[in-house]
Amino acid sequence: MSEIVARLGGKVLGDSETEIFQVATLEKAAPGNIAFLANAKYRKQLADSRASAVIVAESDAGLTGLPRIVAPNPYSYFAKLSALLNPLPAMPPGIHPTAVIDAGAVIAPDAHIGAHVSIGAAACIGAGTVVMAGCVIGERTSVGTQCLLYPNVTIYHDCVIGHQVILHAGVVIGADGFGIAMDEGRWLKIPQIGRVVIGDQVEIGANTTVDRGALDDTVIEEGVKLDNQIQVAHNVRIGAHTAIAGCVGIAGSATIGKYCRIGGSAGILGHLQIADNVEIASFTLIGKSITEAGSYAGVYPFSKNDEWRNNAVHLRHLGELVKRVRAMEKEIELLKGEKI
Amino acid sequence: MSEIVARLGGKVLGDSETEIFQVATLEKAAPGNIAFLANAKYRKQLADSRASAVIVAESDAGLTGLPRIVAPNPYSYFAKLSALLNPLPAMPPGIHPTAVIDAGAVIAPDAHIGAHVSIGAAACIGAGTVVMAGCVIGERTSVGTQCLLYPNVTIYHDCVIGHQVILHAGVVIGADGFGIAMDEGRWLKIPQIGRVVIGDQVEIGANTTVDRGALDDTVIEEGVKLDNQIQVAHNVRIGAHTAIAGCVGIAGSATIGKYCRIGGSAGILGHLQIADNVEIASFTLIGKSITEAGSYAGVYPFSKNDEWRNNAVHLRHLGELVKRVRAMEKEIELLKGEKI
Amino acid sequence: MSEIVARLGGKVLGDSETEIFQVATLEKAAPGNIAFLANAKYRKQLADSRASAVIVAESDAGLTGLPRIVAPNPYSYFAKLSALLNPLPAMPPGIHPTAVIDAGAVIAPDAHIGAHVSIGAAACIGAGTVVMAGCVIGERTSVGTQCLLYPNVTIYHDCVIGHQVILHAGVVIGADGFGIAMDEGRWLKIPQIGRVVIGDQVEIGANTTVDRGALDDTVIEEGVKLDNQIQVAHNVRIGAHTAIAGCVGIAGSATIGKYCRIGGSAGILGHLQIADNVEIASFTLIGKSITEAGSYAGVYPFSKNDEWRNNAVHLRHLGELVKRVRAMEKEIELLKGEKI
């Protein structure tokens, strides 16, 4: 533990020579593990934990006799310690013989290019970047340094991926946006000639799709974190350090601010603007722009099916109900008036 | 038909030597086909069907003069008969020369490994398992016996897949869970060091994603059936024989019971517990734990756009409306009191 | 510009020798670009635009002194012009040496088959079709002429894809529908022996999935446009020229008419029928058949989280509230009666 605080800061209370091999939850920790207490509701678990040590805030330092590291933000301390104890396996530099690399592509000598990868003409792969098996990277696309592309990622032509970007398996970057125009009973395709531009330290979850711009670019700023199965339409801009949970759909040309947090399966309609620091609840459709930071929601509360049915049926007459209430209020005023 | 009942049970009424080549719906059946009647609303189609035979329940055996198989559950009888008549094509054992198999991987001699597959170090593929073209299987992952992996499936490192598991194209198992901690204006990544563990006879639909656990494992118990495009977050546990329709999102650390049935595009928030035998309607967000079996729903009823608009606008003032009703009730009580 | 109208029609006002190299938005246009005005709310941008020319409707022709093309539908004119200025790069005919093509497959001599593609026995690829890297095409599947399959598309066996079809990366066509029957505590799989049949000029977005039919076929008629991450279940039929936005889920055996427009993340329950020319708002669940053209919606309106909570809580008692209102109406009638 003394070695840990030497590298990550904080201070040790208790035996600072305790040996730590891995992080764990309070509940599942075994000897040699260090757990963390970041949420008051897990205090009960602290007493029963088999962890050899724990990371706590100053205010919780007295709750346990275990060897402990005291740090202002135990959860982020835990994140850093876990990264220290669980480094990614080093991938050997070089290009797998089954990869198909266009003669005009530029691959950094220490990049790792896995089996059955295809890389198009004039594409560029930066130093230390890992491209796993089955990825396909289009012509003139640039991938920065120290990126990690998991298997079967597809990036279309002419896109720009920053540094230290992580793309999980099945991600598709740069597919055509949904641009169509009705012409004499048929949809004409609008060529999608913009790009996707992704900033540094962005992480994108499995099977998420980010479409290329119609004319201008789709932009994901630095530090954005996207979960799995999200759909980002053409010409969307997502501000720096915004985090979006799984299955969210963002329609074309929406602009989302910085440091927003969007819950799972939420949606944002096209051409809207969302301010910085907006929090959107899961399953909420944002149907007009939000100009003020804060938390927003719009979810139908669930109940037993019968109860739901008995209540929901009246939603189709809510306007009428409001009119009936207004009418009664007038009647009552009249009745009260007659009294006097 | 006598051969069929000899293998699958049930009894034949009518000509038991009728020859059957394929299953079909009552509506589309041609001579040589056998149809089934499992739902009273299709009784009308029975009279007009060109099927050579039909599977019926005892109670419906008198509805037709066609040769028929009488069985307690015609739909499951049909399922078994269809499986008998439509066996999967046998895939030849062996490893395609374009596959890239780490020297330390263990592949059963009768497994089929398709073109352009990649299998990592110390991975293990069981007897009779088929891995189709373009699949990527990570280091130390174990896939059981008689599994069927359709093309372009990705399984990350250290996962455990049971026996007779079917994974459809584009499935991603074991991508990192969405674990991030805010630290001085930036998101730190929480290393995801748990696994995904999938039980026997699980089937997972196309492009569904199941994330690995943060510290402990994500677990899908035996017999679970997942449709397409589902997102299962880290540390979720799905109980045995639960069936989940397409596009559902299940947030981190949710625990779902056995024999649950979840409708399409529903959602379950993180850390909730859902009891066994719970049925959740399509499009319903479950926002707190469910401790009792039964059917649950929470869906906004649709209507013509104008009507919807006229009604929905009042939802933003529903609390106020309830207060107005309460106030009127008091007024009326007063008015009635004055009468006496 | 004279050359453009010679090819696409319309008439030029202003200097018809103005040279145009690319299309752009009014806002971002640079010299050499042509922009378009299709929506009155962008009129303000017209004055400030650096575009060299603009496409306008007759009624807007007087709004600018820029060289302009006057056309009845400026947006579809723009679509055609953009296609003219941005042709797809020609892909060289031939089969990449890393592709694995079954000896019994038939590949048109001028088709382009990319790296690491797999094509099964008796499959057929039409003239001028491009199959990009990593695609997998099953046995006996037929892909028409002039199709474009982006990387890592999977098409299962026995499917039929029309002419000039575009499938974006990660699309899965023909995976098994979600057909299961409960039998003594276990789900039996219903073999899915139908096909997927896709008409001409269909475009399907990244990671969208279209399941094969259980017994009969799943059908997508000509000119249908599907965005990303849509789930189309078994035995669905989508009528010609219908357009569906991202993340929509369509349950089994639903039939959707022609020229429908369905917003993002909407849903349609199984076995329903939707008439032609129906428009469905984003996030709306269609829970019963729609027999009449028109616009339909059912979305919970969002608000600040606190307000939402204060209002939504009453939804669980809406039926009761309606009863209270009815009771009061009677009381008021009584009170009024007593007056007389």
mmCIF file of C-alpha atoms in Angstrom, chain B residues 21-335:
data_model
loop_
_atom_site.group_PDB
_atom_site.id
_atom_site.type_symbol
_atom_site.label_atom_id
_atom_site.label_comp_id
_atom_site.label_asym_id
_atom_site.label_seq_id
_atom_site.Cartn_x
_atom_site.Cartn_y
_atom_site.Cartn_z
ATOM 1 C CA PHE B 21 -42.642 -33.275 -46.398
ATOM 2 C CA GLN B 22 -42.764 -29.911 -44.676
ATOM 3 C CA VAL B 23 -44.546 -27.759 -42.081
ATOM 4 C CA ALA B 24 -46.513 -24.662 -43.113
ATOM 5 C CA THR B 25 -49.155 -22.214 -41.922
ATOM 6 C CA LEU B 26 -52.804 -23.129 -42.518
ATOM 7 C CA GLU B 27 -53.039 -20.227 -44.942
ATOM 8 C CA LYS B 28 -50.018 -20.990 -47.118
ATOM 9 C CA ALA B 29 -49.875 -24.788 -46.859
ATOM 10 C CA ALA B 30 -49.615 -26.843 -50.053
ATOM 11 C CA PRO B 31 -50.210 -30.556 -50.515
ATOM 12 C CA GLY B 32 -47.546 -32.503 -48.634
ATOM 13 C CA ASN B 33 -47.487 -29.898 -45.859
ATOM 14 C CA ILE B 34 -48.723 -30.263 -42.307
ATOM 15 C CA ALA B 35 -50.130 -27.187 -40.562
ATOM 16 C CA PHE B 36 -51.155 -26.612 -36.951
ATOM 17 C CA LEU B 37 -54.018 -25.036 -35.060
ATOM 18 C CA ALA B 38 -52.870 -23.522 -31.771
ATOM 19 C CA ASN B 39 -55.053 -20.421 -31.595
ATOM 20 C CA ALA B 40 -58.847 -20.377 -31.854
ATOM 21 C CA LYS B 41 -58.801 -17.337 -34.127
ATOM 22 C CA TYR B 42 -57.310 -19.383 -36.970
ATOM 23 C CA ARG B 43 -60.178 -21.924 -36.963
ATOM 24 C CA LYS B 44 -61.699 -20.245 -39.997
ATOM 25 C CA GLN B 45 -58.522 -20.924 -41.976
ATOM 26 C CA LEU B 46 -58.778 -24.615 -41.183
ATOM 27 C CA ALA B 47 -61.695 -25.157 -43.564
ATOM 28 C CA ASP B 48 -59.901 -23.547 -46.512
ATOM 29 C CA SER B 49 -56.433 -24.933 -45.928
ATOM 30 C CA ARG B 50 -54.756 -26.967 -48.666
ATOM 31 C CA ALA B 51 -52.615 -28.722 -46.053
ATOM 32 C CA SER B 52 -52.465 -32.510 -46.293
ATOM 33 C CA ALA B 53 -52.689 -32.799 -42.531
ATOM 34 C CA VAL B 54 -52.892 -30.718 -39.378
ATOM 35 C CA ILE B 55 -51.769 -30.819 -35.743
ATOM 36 C CA VAL B 56 -54.619 -30.097 -33.318
ATOM 37 C CA ALA B 57 -55.501 -30.277 -29.647
ATOM 38 C CA GLU B 58 -57.934 -32.970 -28.505
ATOM 39 C CA SER B 59 -60.691 -30.369 -28.201
ATOM 40 C CA ASP B 60 -60.285 -29.313 -31.847
ATOM 41 C CA ALA B 61 -59.981 -32.832 -33.282
ATOM 42 C CA GLY B 62 -63.555 -32.772 -34.545
ATOM 43 C CA LEU B 63 -63.177 -29.495 -36.470
ATOM 44 C CA THR B 64 -61.673 -31.060 -39.577
ATOM 45 C CA GLY B 65 -61.831 -34.203 -41.638
ATOM 46 C CA LEU B 66 -58.157 -33.846 -42.663
ATOM 47 C CA PRO B 67 -55.706 -36.445 -41.430
ATOM 48 C CA ARG B 68 -54.555 -35.006 -38.116
ATOM 49 C CA ILE B 69 -52.184 -35.502 -35.236
ATOM 50 C CA VAL B 70 -53.765 -34.923 -31.856
ATOM 51 C CA ALA B 71 -51.350 -33.626 -29.233
ATOM 52 C CA PRO B 72 -51.770 -31.756 -25.949
ATOM 53 C CA ASN B 73 -49.708 -28.736 -27.085
ATOM 54 C CA PRO B 74 -49.974 -28.396 -30.889
ATOM 55 C CA TYR B 75 -47.512 -25.497 -31.040
ATOM 56 C CA SER B 76 -44.691 -27.292 -29.274
ATOM 57 C CA TYR B 77 -45.499 -30.446 -31.261
ATOM 58 C CA PHE B 78 -45.153 -28.386 -34.405
ATOM 59 C CA ALA B 79 -41.812 -27.009 -33.142
ATOM 60 C CA LYS B 80 -40.477 -30.532 -32.627
ATOM 61 C CA LEU B 81 -41.785 -31.751 -35.972
ATOM 62 C CA SER B 82 -40.315 -28.777 -37.800
ATOM 63 C CA ALA B 83 -36.939 -29.449 -36.182
ATOM 64 C CA LEU B 84 -37.211 -33.062 -37.365
ATOM 65 C CA LEU B 85 -38.046 -32.053 -40.938
ATOM 66 C CA ASN B 86 -35.555 -29.166 -41.092
ATOM 67 C CA PRO B 87 -32.292 -30.319 -39.543
ATOM 68 C CA LEU B 88 -29.455 -27.828 -39.697
ATOM 69 C CA PRO B 89 -27.093 -28.617 -42.561
ATOM 70 C CA ALA B 90 -24.124 -30.610 -41.321
ATOM 71 C CA MET B 91 -20.969 -28.536 -41.392
ATOM 72 C CA PRO B 92 -17.812 -30.478 -42.178
ATOM 73 C CA PRO B 93 -15.358 -30.733 -39.285
ATOM 74 C CA GLY B 94 -12.076 -28.951 -39.641
ATOM 75 C CA ILE B 95 -10.411 -25.570 -39.686
ATOM 76 C CA HIS B 96 -10.601 -23.437 -42.821
ATOM 77 C CA PRO B 97 -7.115 -22.614 -44.108
ATOM 78 C CA THR B 98 -7.774 -18.875 -43.867
ATOM 79 C CA ALA B 99 -8.648 -19.058 -40.152
ATOM 80 C CA VAL B 100 -6.004 -17.781 -37.757
ATOM 81 C CA ILE B 101 -5.804 -19.967 -34.669
ATOM 82 C CA ASP B 102 -3.331 -19.230 -31.910
ATOM 83 C CA ALA B 103 -1.005 -22.146 -31.301
ATOM 84 C CA GLY B 104 -2.224 -22.316 -27.697
ATOM 85 C CA ALA B 105 -5.923 -22.581 -28.558
ATOM 86 C CA VAL B 106 -7.679 -25.940 -28.223
ATOM 87 C CA ILE B 107 -10.135 -26.802 -30.993
ATOM 88 C CA ALA B 108 -12.160 -30.024 -30.835
ATOM 89 C CA PRO B 109 -11.347 -32.202 -33.843
ATOM 90 C CA ASP B 110 -14.965 -32.273 -35.007
ATOM 91 C CA ALA B 111 -15.565 -28.541 -34.625
ATOM 92 C CA HIS B 112 -16.082 -26.505 -37.798
ATOM 93 C CA ILE B 113 -14.054 -23.291 -37.985
ATOM 94 C CA GLY B 114 -15.007 -21.132 -40.962
ATOM 95 C CA ALA B 115 -13.104 -18.761 -43.217
ATOM 96 C CA HIS B 116 -11.327 -15.734 -41.727
ATOM 97 C CA VAL B 117 -12.044 -16.714 -38.144
ATOM 98 C CA SER B 118 -9.557 -15.596 -35.456
ATOM 99 C CA ILE B 119 -9.147 -17.513 -32.203
ATOM 100 C CA GLY B 120 -6.873 -16.260 -29.436
ATOM 101 C CA ALA B 121 -4.377 -17.918 -27.143
ATOM 102 C CA ALA B 122 -5.708 -20.543 -24.740
ATOM 103 C CA ALA B 123 -9.236 -20.263 -26.116
ATOM 104 C CA CYS B 124 -11.140 -23.529 -26.254
ATOM 105 C CA ILE B 125 -13.813 -24.628 -28.776
ATOM 106 C CA GLY B 126 -15.908 -27.673 -27.822
ATOM 107 C CA ALA B 127 -16.908 -30.769 -29.766
ATOM 108 C CA GLY B 128 -19.366 -30.316 -32.584
ATOM 109 C CA THR B 129 -19.317 -26.534 -32.359
ATOM 110 C CA VAL B 130 -19.634 -24.484 -35.566
ATOM 111 C CA VAL B 131 -17.879 -21.098 -35.799
ATOM 112 C CA MET B 132 -18.830 -19.383 -39.028
ATOM 113 C CA ALA B 133 -16.861 -16.954 -41.156
ATOM 114 C CA GLY B 134 -15.443 -13.794 -39.664
ATOM 115 C CA CYS B 135 -15.953 -14.641 -35.976
ATOM 116 C CA VAL B 136 -13.319 -13.464 -33.511
ATOM 117 C CA ILE B 137 -12.824 -15.256 -30.187
ATOM 118 C CA GLY B 138 -10.545 -13.754 -27.553
ATOM 119 C CA GLU B 139 -7.825 -15.204 -25.378
ATOM 120 C CA ARG B 140 -8.836 -17.791 -22.790
ATOM 121 C CA THR B 141 -12.493 -17.749 -23.808
ATOM 122 C CA SER B 142 -14.183 -21.103 -23.685
ATOM 123 C CA VAL B 143 -17.044 -22.092 -26.010
ATOM 124 C CA GLY B 144 -18.861 -25.326 -25.107
ATOM 125 C CA THR B 145 -19.991 -28.233 -27.259
ATOM 126 C CA GLN B 146 -22.537 -28.156 -30.105
ATOM 127 C CA CYS B 147 -22.664 -24.370 -30.202
ATOM 128 C CA LEU B 148 -23.471 -22.443 -33.367
ATOM 129 C CA LEU B 149 -21.807 -19.071 -33.941
ATOM 130 C CA TYR B 150 -23.107 -17.328 -37.047
ATOM 131 C CA PRO B 151 -20.800 -15.011 -39.027
ATOM 132 C CA ASN B 152 -19.043 -11.962 -37.621
ATOM 133 C CA VAL B 153 -19.671 -12.708 -33.933
ATOM 134 C CA THR B 154 -17.103 -11.208 -31.547
ATOM 135 C CA ILE B 155 -16.372 -12.703 -28.124
ATOM 136 C CA TYR B 156 -13.784 -10.877 -26.039
ATOM 137 C CA HIS B 157 -11.191 -12.559 -23.819
ATOM 138 C CA ASP B 158 -11.885 -14.692 -20.725
ATOM 139 C CA CYS B 159 -15.586 -15.349 -21.339
ATOM 140 C CA VAL B 160 -17.377 -18.650 -20.767
ATOM 141 C CA ILE B 161 -20.042 -19.877 -23.203
ATOM 142 C CA GLY B 162 -22.022 -23.016 -22.292
ATOM 143 C CA HIS B 163 -23.151 -25.914 -24.464
ATOM 144 C CA GLN B 164 -25.663 -25.774 -27.335
ATOM 145 C CA VAL B 165 -25.527 -21.992 -27.354
ATOM 146 C CA ILE B 166 -26.560 -20.134 -30.540
ATOM 147 C CA LEU B 167 -25.104 -16.682 -31.228
ATOM 148 C CA HIS B 168 -26.410 -14.865 -34.287
ATOM 149 C CA ALA B 169 -24.430 -12.632 -36.608
ATOM 150 C CA GLY B 170 -22.989 -9.439 -35.185
ATOM 151 C CA VAL B 171 -23.381 -10.453 -31.535
ATOM 152 C CA VAL B 172 -20.726 -8.942 -29.244
ATOM 153 C CA ILE B 173 -20.039 -10.724 -25.948
ATOM 154 C CA GLY B 174 -17.699 -9.283 -23.346
ATOM 155 C CA ALA B 175 -17.121 -5.691 -24.476
ATOM 156 C CA ASP B 176 -16.283 -3.340 -21.636
ATOM 157 C CA GLY B 177 -19.150 -2.223 -19.428
ATOM 158 C CA PHE B 178 -19.877 1.496 -19.263
ATOM 159 C CA GLY B 179 -17.835 2.266 -16.161
ATOM 160 C CA ILE B 180 -16.517 5.783 -15.765
ATOM 161 C CA ALA B 181 -15.671 8.054 -12.841
ATOM 162 C CA MET B 182 -15.518 11.851 -13.010
ATOM 163 C CA ASP B 183 -12.160 13.200 -11.881
ATOM 164 C CA GLU B 184 -11.217 16.843 -12.229
ATOM 165 C CA GLY B 185 -13.374 17.465 -15.287
ATOM 166 C CA ARG B 186 -12.471 14.258 -17.123
ATOM 167 C CA TRP B 187 -13.959 10.777 -17.152
ATOM 168 C CA LEU B 188 -11.602 8.088 -15.900
ATOM 169 C CA LYS B 189 -12.185 4.626 -17.301
ATOM 170 C CA ILE B 190 -12.910 1.913 -14.725
ATOM 171 C CA PRO B 191 -11.170 -1.224 -16.026
ATOM 172 C CA GLN B 192 -13.756 -3.923 -16.629
ATOM 173 C CA ILE B 193 -12.146 -7.041 -15.248
ATOM 174 C CA GLY B 194 -15.182 -9.305 -14.808
ATOM 175 C CA ARG B 195 -16.294 -11.841 -17.404
ATOM 176 C CA VAL B 196 -19.450 -12.844 -19.241
ATOM 177 C CA VAL B 197 -20.710 -16.308 -18.307
ATOM 178 C CA ILE B 198 -23.451 -17.792 -20.500
ATOM 179 C CA GLY B 199 -25.333 -20.988 -19.604
ATOM 180 C CA ASP B 200 -26.377 -23.910 -21.768
ATOM 181 C CA GLN B 201 -29.039 -23.654 -24.494
ATOM 182 C CA VAL B 202 -28.970 -19.880 -24.543
ATOM 183 C CA GLU B 203 -29.802 -18.222 -27.896
ATOM 184 C CA ILE B 204 -28.811 -14.621 -28.615
ATOM 185 C CA GLY B 205 -30.145 -12.644 -31.580
ATOM 186 C CA ALA B 206 -28.314 -10.633 -34.204
ATOM 187 C CA ASN B 207 -26.340 -7.561 -33.085
ATOM 188 C CA THR B 208 -27.209 -8.040 -29.408
ATOM 189 C CA THR B 209 -24.458 -6.965 -27.000
ATOM 190 C CA VAL B 210 -23.613 -8.390 -23.558
ATOM 191 C CA ASP B 211 -20.981 -6.453 -21.639
ATOM 192 C CA ARG B 212 -18.411 -8.015 -19.325
ATOM 193 C CA GLY B 213 -18.606 -7.309 -15.597
ATOM 194 C CA ALA B 214 -16.763 -4.460 -13.937
ATOM 195 C CA LEU B 215 -15.371 -6.558 -11.087
ATOM 196 C CA ASP B 216 -17.737 -9.539 -10.805
ATOM 197 C CA ASP B 217 -19.305 -11.325 -13.812
ATOM 198 C CA THR B 218 -22.270 -10.689 -16.080
ATOM 199 C CA VAL B 219 -24.326 -13.893 -16.029
ATOM 200 C CA ILE B 220 -26.935 -15.283 -18.419
ATOM 201 C CA GLU B 221 -28.394 -18.467 -17.032
ATOM 202 C CA GLU B 222 -29.366 -21.570 -18.979
ATOM 203 C CA GLY B 223 -32.197 -21.544 -21.459
ATOM 204 C CA VAL B 224 -32.414 -17.740 -21.728
ATOM 205 C CA LYS B 225 -33.587 -16.518 -25.155
ATOM 206 C CA LEU B 226 -32.563 -13.027 -26.278
ATOM 207 C CA ASP B 227 -33.855 -11.476 -29.491
ATOM 208 C CA ASN B 228 -31.935 -9.001 -31.695
ATOM 209 C CA GLN B 229 -30.357 -5.671 -30.754
ATOM 210 C CA ILE B 230 -30.654 -6.083 -26.985
ATOM 211 C CA GLN B 231 -28.180 -4.342 -24.711
ATOM 212 C CA VAL B 232 -27.191 -6.186 -21.529
ATOM 213 C CA ALA B 233 -24.955 -4.015 -19.354
ATOM 214 C CA HIS B 234 -22.219 -5.056 -16.966
ATOM 215 C CA ASN B 235 -23.000 -7.230 -13.963
ATOM 216 C CA VAL B 236 -26.550 -7.972 -15.069
ATOM 217 C CA ARG B 237 -27.871 -11.418 -14.178
ATOM 218 C CA ILE B 238 -30.679 -12.895 -16.270
ATOM 219 C CA GLY B 239 -32.443 -15.885 -14.690
ATOM 220 C CA ALA B 240 -32.932 -19.222 -16.436
ATOM 221 C CA HIS B 241 -35.535 -19.520 -19.211
ATOM 222 C CA THR B 242 -36.297 -15.821 -19.369
ATOM 223 C CA ALA B 243 -37.208 -14.585 -22.878
ATOM 224 C CA ILE B 244 -36.511 -11.008 -23.980
ATOM 225 C CA ALA B 245 -37.741 -9.422 -27.215
ATOM 226 C CA GLY B 246 -35.783 -7.077 -29.473
ATOM 227 C CA CYS B 247 -34.245 -3.705 -28.615
ATOM 228 C CA VAL B 248 -34.568 -4.061 -24.836
ATOM 229 C CA GLY B 249 -31.962 -2.263 -22.694
ATOM 230 C CA ILE B 250 -30.944 -3.633 -19.299
ATOM 231 C CA ALA B 251 -28.809 -1.315 -17.199
ATOM 232 C CA GLY B 252 -25.893 -2.276 -14.998
ATOM 233 C CA SER B 253 -26.241 -4.716 -12.089
ATOM 234 C CA ALA B 254 -29.962 -5.376 -12.689
ATOM 235 C CA THR B 255 -31.024 -8.879 -11.655
ATOM 236 C CA ILE B 256 -33.867 -10.492 -13.571
ATOM 237 C CA GLY B 257 -35.638 -13.618 -12.343
ATOM 238 C CA LYS B 258 -36.388 -16.903 -14.043
ATOM 239 C CA TYR B 259 -39.172 -17.401 -16.580
ATOM 240 C CA CYS B 260 -39.673 -13.679 -17.113
ATOM 241 C CA ARG B 261 -40.967 -12.364 -20.450
ATOM 242 C CA ILE B 262 -39.943 -8.894 -21.508
ATOM 243 C CA GLY B 263 -41.506 -7.129 -24.490
ATOM 244 C CA GLY B 264 -39.685 -5.239 -27.217
ATOM 245 C CA SER B 265 -37.905 -1.948 -26.502
ATOM 246 C CA ALA B 266 -38.632 -2.206 -22.773
ATOM 247 C CA GLY B 267 -35.987 -1.076 -20.288
ATOM 248 C CA ILE B 268 -34.822 -1.932 -16.806
ATOM 249 C CA LEU B 269 -32.850 0.558 -14.750
ATOM 250 C CA GLY B 270 -29.638 -0.303 -12.978
ATOM 251 C CA HIS B 271 -29.340 -2.216 -9.693
ATOM 252 C CA LEU B 272 -33.016 -3.287 -9.730
ATOM 253 C CA GLN B 273 -34.298 -6.750 -8.888
ATOM 254 C CA ILE B 274 -37.072 -8.365 -10.909
ATOM 255 C CA ALA B 275 -38.834 -11.399 -9.416
ATOM 256 C CA ASP B 276 -39.405 -14.690 -11.252
ATOM 257 C CA ASN B 277 -42.338 -14.972 -13.686
ATOM 258 C CA VAL B 278 -42.650 -11.251 -14.307
ATOM 259 C CA GLU B 279 -44.060 -10.114 -17.633
ATOM 260 C CA ILE B 280 -43.145 -6.632 -18.838
ATOM 261 C CA ALA B 281 -44.982 -4.967 -21.712
ATOM 262 C CA SER B 282 -43.187 -3.551 -24.740
ATOM 263 C CA PHE B 283 -41.917 0.023 -24.370
ATOM 264 C CA THR B 284 -42.211 -0.037 -20.571
ATOM 265 C CA LEU B 285 -39.428 1.359 -18.396
ATOM 266 C CA ILE B 286 -39.101 -0.462 -15.093
ATOM 267 C CA GLY B 287 -37.879 2.185 -12.669
ATOM 268 C CA LYS B 288 -38.040 0.280 -9.401
ATOM 269 C CA SER B 289 -37.683 -3.340 -8.313
ATOM 270 C CA ILE B 290 -40.568 -5.765 -8.841
ATOM 271 C CA THR B 291 -40.984 -8.251 -6.019
ATOM 272 C CA GLU B 292 -44.160 -9.983 -7.191
ATOM 273 C CA ALA B 293 -44.877 -12.106 -10.279
ATOM 274 C CA GLY B 294 -47.412 -10.628 -12.692
ATOM 275 C CA SER B 295 -47.818 -8.376 -15.727
ATOM 276 C CA TYR B 296 -46.565 -4.817 -15.707
ATOM 277 C CA ALA B 297 -46.934 -1.981 -18.192
ATOM 278 C CA GLY B 298 -46.352 1.745 -18.630
ATOM 279 C CA VAL B 299 -46.895 2.916 -22.196
ATOM 280 C CA TYR B 300 -48.274 6.170 -23.527
ATOM 281 C CA PRO B 301 -51.345 5.259 -25.636
ATOM 282 C CA PHE B 302 -51.065 6.599 -29.177
ATOM 283 C CA SER B 303 -53.742 8.531 -31.033
ATOM 284 C CA LYS B 304 -54.038 10.891 -33.973
ATOM 285 C CA ASN B 305 -51.318 13.493 -33.677
ATOM 286 C CA ASP B 306 -53.714 16.405 -33.007
ATOM 287 C CA GLU B 307 -55.576 14.540 -30.303
ATOM 288 C CA TRP B 308 -52.328 13.477 -28.713
ATOM 289 C CA ARG B 309 -51.123 17.071 -28.664
ATOM 290 C CA ASN B 310 -54.382 18.355 -27.149
ATOM 291 C CA ASN B 311 -54.275 15.790 -24.382
ATOM 292 C CA ALA B 312 -50.555 15.541 -23.677
ATOM 293 C CA VAL B 313 -50.198 19.261 -23.058
ATOM 294 C CA HIS B 314 -52.181 18.837 -19.841
ATOM 295 C CA LEU B 315 -49.764 16.286 -18.431
ATOM 296 C CA ARG B 316 -47.444 19.116 -17.510
ATOM 297 C CA HIS B 317 -50.215 20.444 -15.211
ATOM 298 C CA LEU B 318 -51.653 17.205 -13.882
ATOM 299 C CA GLY B 319 -50.526 17.881 -10.318
ATOM 300 C CA GLU B 320 -52.258 21.241 -10.458
ATOM 301 C CA LEU B 321 -55.417 19.659 -11.877
ATOM 302 C CA VAL B 322 -55.544 17.231 -8.962
ATOM 303 C CA LYS B 323 -55.290 20.184 -6.558
ATOM 304 C CA ARG B 324 -58.140 21.965 -8.325
ATOM 305 C CA VAL B 325 -60.301 18.854 -8.016
ATOM 306 C CA ARG B 326 -59.479 18.563 -4.328
ATOM 307 C CA ALA B 327 -60.377 22.239 -3.777
ATOM 308 C CA MET B 328 -63.720 21.788 -5.563
ATOM 309 C CA GLU B 329 -64.531 18.755 -3.474
ATOM 310 C CA LYS B 330 -64.130 20.906 -0.383
ATOM 311 C CA GLU B 331 -66.235 23.706 -1.874
ATOM 312 C CA ILE B 332 -68.996 21.248 -2.676
ATOM 313 C CA GLU B 333 -68.907 19.856 0.840
ATOM 314 C CA LEU B 334 -69.257 23.425 2.149
ATOM 315 C CA LEU B 335 -72.135 24.175 -0.219
#
